[in-house]
Short mmCIF file of C-alpha atoms in Angstrom, two decimals:
data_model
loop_
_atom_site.label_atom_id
_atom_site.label_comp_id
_atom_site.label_asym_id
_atom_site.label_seq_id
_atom_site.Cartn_x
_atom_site.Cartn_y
_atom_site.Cartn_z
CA UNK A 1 -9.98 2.50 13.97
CA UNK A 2 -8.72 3.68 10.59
CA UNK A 3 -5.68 1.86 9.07
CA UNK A 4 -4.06 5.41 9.27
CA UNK A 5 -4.49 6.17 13.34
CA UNK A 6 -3.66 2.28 13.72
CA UNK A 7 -0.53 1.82 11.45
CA UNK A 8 0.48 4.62 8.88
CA UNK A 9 0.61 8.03 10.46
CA UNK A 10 2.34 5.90 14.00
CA UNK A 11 5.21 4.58 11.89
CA UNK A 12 5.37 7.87 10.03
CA UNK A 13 6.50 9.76 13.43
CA UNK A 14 9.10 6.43 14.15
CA UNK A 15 10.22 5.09 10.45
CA UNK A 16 13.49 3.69 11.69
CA UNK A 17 11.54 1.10 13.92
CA UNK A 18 8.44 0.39 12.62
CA UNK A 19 7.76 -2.51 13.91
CA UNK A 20 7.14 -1.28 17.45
CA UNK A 21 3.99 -0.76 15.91
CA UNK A 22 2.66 -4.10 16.40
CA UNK A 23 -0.15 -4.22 14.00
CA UNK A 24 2.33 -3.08 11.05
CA UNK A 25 2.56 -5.37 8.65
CA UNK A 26 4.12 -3.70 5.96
CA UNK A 27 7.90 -3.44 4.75
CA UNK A 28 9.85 -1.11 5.97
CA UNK A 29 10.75 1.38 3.20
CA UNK A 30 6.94 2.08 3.30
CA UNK A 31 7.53 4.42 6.24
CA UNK A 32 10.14 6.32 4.36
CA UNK A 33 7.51 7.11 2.01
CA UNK A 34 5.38 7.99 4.63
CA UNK A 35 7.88 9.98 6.75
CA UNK A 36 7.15 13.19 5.43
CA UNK A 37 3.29 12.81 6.71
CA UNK A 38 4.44 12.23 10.12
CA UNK A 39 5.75 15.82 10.34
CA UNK A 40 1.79 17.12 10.27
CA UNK A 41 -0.77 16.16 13.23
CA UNK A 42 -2.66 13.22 13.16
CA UNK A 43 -5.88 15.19 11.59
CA UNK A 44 -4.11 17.20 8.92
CA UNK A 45 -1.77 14.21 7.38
CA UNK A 46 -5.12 11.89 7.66
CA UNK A 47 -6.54 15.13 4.97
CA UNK A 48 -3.23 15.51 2.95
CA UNK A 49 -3.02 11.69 2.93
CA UNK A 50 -6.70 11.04 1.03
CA UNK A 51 -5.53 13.95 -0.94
CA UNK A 52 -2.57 11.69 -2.09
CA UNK A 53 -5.54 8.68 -2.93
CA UNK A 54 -7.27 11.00 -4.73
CA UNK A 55 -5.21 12.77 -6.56
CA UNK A 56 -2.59 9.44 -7.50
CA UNK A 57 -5.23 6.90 -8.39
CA UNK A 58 -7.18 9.87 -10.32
CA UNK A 59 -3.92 10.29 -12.20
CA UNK A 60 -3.70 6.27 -12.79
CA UNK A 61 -7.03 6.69 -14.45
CA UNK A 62 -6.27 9.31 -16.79
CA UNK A 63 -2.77 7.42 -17.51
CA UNK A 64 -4.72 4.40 -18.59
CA UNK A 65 -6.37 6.74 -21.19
CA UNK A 66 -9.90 6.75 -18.86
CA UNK A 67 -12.38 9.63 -19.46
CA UNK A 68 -14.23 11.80 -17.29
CA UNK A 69 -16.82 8.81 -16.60
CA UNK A 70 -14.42 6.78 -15.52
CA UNK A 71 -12.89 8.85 -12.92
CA UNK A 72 -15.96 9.89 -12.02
CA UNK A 73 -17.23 5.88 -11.57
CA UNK A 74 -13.74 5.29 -9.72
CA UNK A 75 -13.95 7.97 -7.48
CA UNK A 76 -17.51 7.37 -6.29
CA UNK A 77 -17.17 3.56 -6.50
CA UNK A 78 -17.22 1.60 -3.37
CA UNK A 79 -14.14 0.14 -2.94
CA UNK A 80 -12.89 3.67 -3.35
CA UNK A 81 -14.94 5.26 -0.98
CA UNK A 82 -13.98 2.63 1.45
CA UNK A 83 -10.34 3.43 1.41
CA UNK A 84 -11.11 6.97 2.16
CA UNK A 85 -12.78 6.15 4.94
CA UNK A 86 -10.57 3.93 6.48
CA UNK A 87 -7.41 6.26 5.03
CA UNK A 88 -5.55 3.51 3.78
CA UNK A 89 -2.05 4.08 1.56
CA UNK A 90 -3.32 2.54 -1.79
CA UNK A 91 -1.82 5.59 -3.72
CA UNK A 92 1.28 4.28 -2.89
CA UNK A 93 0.77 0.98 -5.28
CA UNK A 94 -1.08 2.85 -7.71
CA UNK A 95 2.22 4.95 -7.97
CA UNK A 96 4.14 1.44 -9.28
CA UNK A 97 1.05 1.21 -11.69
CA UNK A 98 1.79 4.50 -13.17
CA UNK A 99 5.61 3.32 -13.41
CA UNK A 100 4.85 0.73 -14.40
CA UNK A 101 8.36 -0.75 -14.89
CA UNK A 102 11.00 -2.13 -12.39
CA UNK A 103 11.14 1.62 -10.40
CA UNK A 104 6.93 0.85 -10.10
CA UNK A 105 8.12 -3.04 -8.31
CA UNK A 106 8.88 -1.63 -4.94
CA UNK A 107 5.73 0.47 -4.40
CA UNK A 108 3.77 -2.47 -5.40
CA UNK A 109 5.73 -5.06 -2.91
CA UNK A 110 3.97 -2.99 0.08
CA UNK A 111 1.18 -4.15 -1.28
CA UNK A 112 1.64 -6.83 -2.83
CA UNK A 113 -2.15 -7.86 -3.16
CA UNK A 114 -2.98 -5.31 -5.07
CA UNK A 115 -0.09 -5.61 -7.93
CA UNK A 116 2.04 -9.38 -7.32
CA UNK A 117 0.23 -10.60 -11.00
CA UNK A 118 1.21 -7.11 -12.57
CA UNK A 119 4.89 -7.55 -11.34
CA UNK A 120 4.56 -10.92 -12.46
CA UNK A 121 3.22 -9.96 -16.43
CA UNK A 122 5.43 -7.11 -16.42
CA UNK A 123 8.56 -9.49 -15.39
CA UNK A 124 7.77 -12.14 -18.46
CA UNK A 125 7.48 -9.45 -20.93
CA UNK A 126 10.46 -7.41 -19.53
CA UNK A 127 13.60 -7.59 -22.39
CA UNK A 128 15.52 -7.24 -19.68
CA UNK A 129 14.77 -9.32 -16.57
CA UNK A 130 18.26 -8.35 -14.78
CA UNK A 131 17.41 -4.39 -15.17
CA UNK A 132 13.80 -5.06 -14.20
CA UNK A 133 14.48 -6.98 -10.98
CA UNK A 134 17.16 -4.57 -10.00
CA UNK A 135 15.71 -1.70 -8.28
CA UNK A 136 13.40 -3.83 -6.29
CA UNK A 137 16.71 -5.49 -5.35
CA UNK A 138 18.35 -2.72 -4.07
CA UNK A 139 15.60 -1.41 -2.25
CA UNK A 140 15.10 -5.02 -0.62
CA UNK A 141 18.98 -4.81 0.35
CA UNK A 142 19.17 -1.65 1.40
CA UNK A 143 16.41 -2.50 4.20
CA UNK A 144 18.36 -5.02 5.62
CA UNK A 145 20.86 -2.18 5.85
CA UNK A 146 18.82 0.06 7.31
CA UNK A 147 15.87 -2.13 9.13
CA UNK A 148 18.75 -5.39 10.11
CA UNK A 149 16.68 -8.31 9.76
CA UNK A 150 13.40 -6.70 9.65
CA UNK A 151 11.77 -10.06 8.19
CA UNK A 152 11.64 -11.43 11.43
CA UNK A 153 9.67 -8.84 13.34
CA UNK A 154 7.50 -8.81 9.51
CA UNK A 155 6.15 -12.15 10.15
CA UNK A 156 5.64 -11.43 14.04
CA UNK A 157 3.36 -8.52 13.41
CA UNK A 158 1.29 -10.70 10.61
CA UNK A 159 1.02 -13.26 13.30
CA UNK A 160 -0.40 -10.47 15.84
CA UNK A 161 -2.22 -8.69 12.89
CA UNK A 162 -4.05 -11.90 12.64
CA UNK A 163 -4.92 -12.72 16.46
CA UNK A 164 -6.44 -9.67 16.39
CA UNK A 165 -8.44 -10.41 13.52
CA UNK A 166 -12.10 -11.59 14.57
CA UNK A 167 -11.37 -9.39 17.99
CA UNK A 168 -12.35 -5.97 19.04
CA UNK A 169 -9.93 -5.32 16.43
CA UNK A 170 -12.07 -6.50 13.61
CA UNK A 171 -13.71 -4.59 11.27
CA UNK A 172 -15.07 -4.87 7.53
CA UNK A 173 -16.33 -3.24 4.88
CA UNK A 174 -17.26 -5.70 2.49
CA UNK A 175 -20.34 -6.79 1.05
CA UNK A 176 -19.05 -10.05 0.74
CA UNK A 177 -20.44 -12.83 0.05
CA UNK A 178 -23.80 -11.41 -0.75
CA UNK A 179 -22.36 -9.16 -3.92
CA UNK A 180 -21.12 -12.20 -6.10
CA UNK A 181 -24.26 -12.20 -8.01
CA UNK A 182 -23.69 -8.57 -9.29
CA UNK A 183 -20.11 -9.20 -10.16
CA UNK A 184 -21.15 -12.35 -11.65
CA UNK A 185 -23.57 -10.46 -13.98
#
């Protein structure tokens, strides 16, 4: 199944208990993000969705100064394609790339494998660290506020995230191990 019809457009219908969705292993403000999706079917928020992938990390490359080639190369790359075909929500990091300041922190936290080291450069070179931190603060607060103690039922989905894994769950993508040599070169 694709990460949307598993995870994203479920807790997009229910964003005040996201968790119910077992295999959601995200934090919670990610389905307020999401929420507005959940008001389309399953089919059309799956299209307006890739849309969002599309358009947001297309905009990250021309924000990084990248030419026609390189949007073309992104768009058509692998990794690319297979986000679009398993509808995943990486246009919500890139959005904290295109920040790229403390408002950028929070999108990257639901993700946090795709932009922990940027947080972490961005942090040393901030002026000021307080000011940085601060909006990922409040959003972090705020979700106790809203989710209670949400970081409990976080670590219990991981947990059944990764049961699953290796199951009839399991699927991947990757060329791994046998593409080292090419990155290598």
């Amino acid at each position: 199944l694709a990460d949307w019809q598993l995870n994203f457009y479920p807790v997009s219908k229910i964003p005040l208990h996201p968790y119910s969705i077992k295999t959601f292993n995200y934090p919670p403000w990610t389905t307020l993000i999401l929420f507005p999706l959940g008001l389309f079917s399953e089919n059309t928020s799956a299209v307006i969705n890739a849309c969002l992938n599309i358009i947001i990390i297309g905009l990250l490359v021309y924000k990084r100064k990248g030419d026609a080639l390189s949007l073309i190369l992104t768009l058509t790359s692998y990794p690319f394609i297979a986000l679009i075909a398993n509808n995943n929500v990486e246009w919500i990091p890139a959005l904290g790339f295109i920040f790229q300041n403390g408002w950028g922190v929070p999108f990257l936290l639901i993700k946090p494998q795709s932009g922990i080291l940027a947080i972490w450069s961005w942090f040393t070179q901030a002026k000021n660290k307080i000011l940085f931190i601060l909006p990922a603060l409040i959003i972090v607060l705020l979700s106790f506020v809203v989710w209670g103690n949400w970081i409990t039922s976080f670590l219990a989905s991981i947990k059944y995230f990764n049961l699953l894994n290796g199951s009839l769950y399991h699927y991947n993508l990757s060329f791994f191990p046998w593409t080292i040599p090419i990155g290598l070169g």
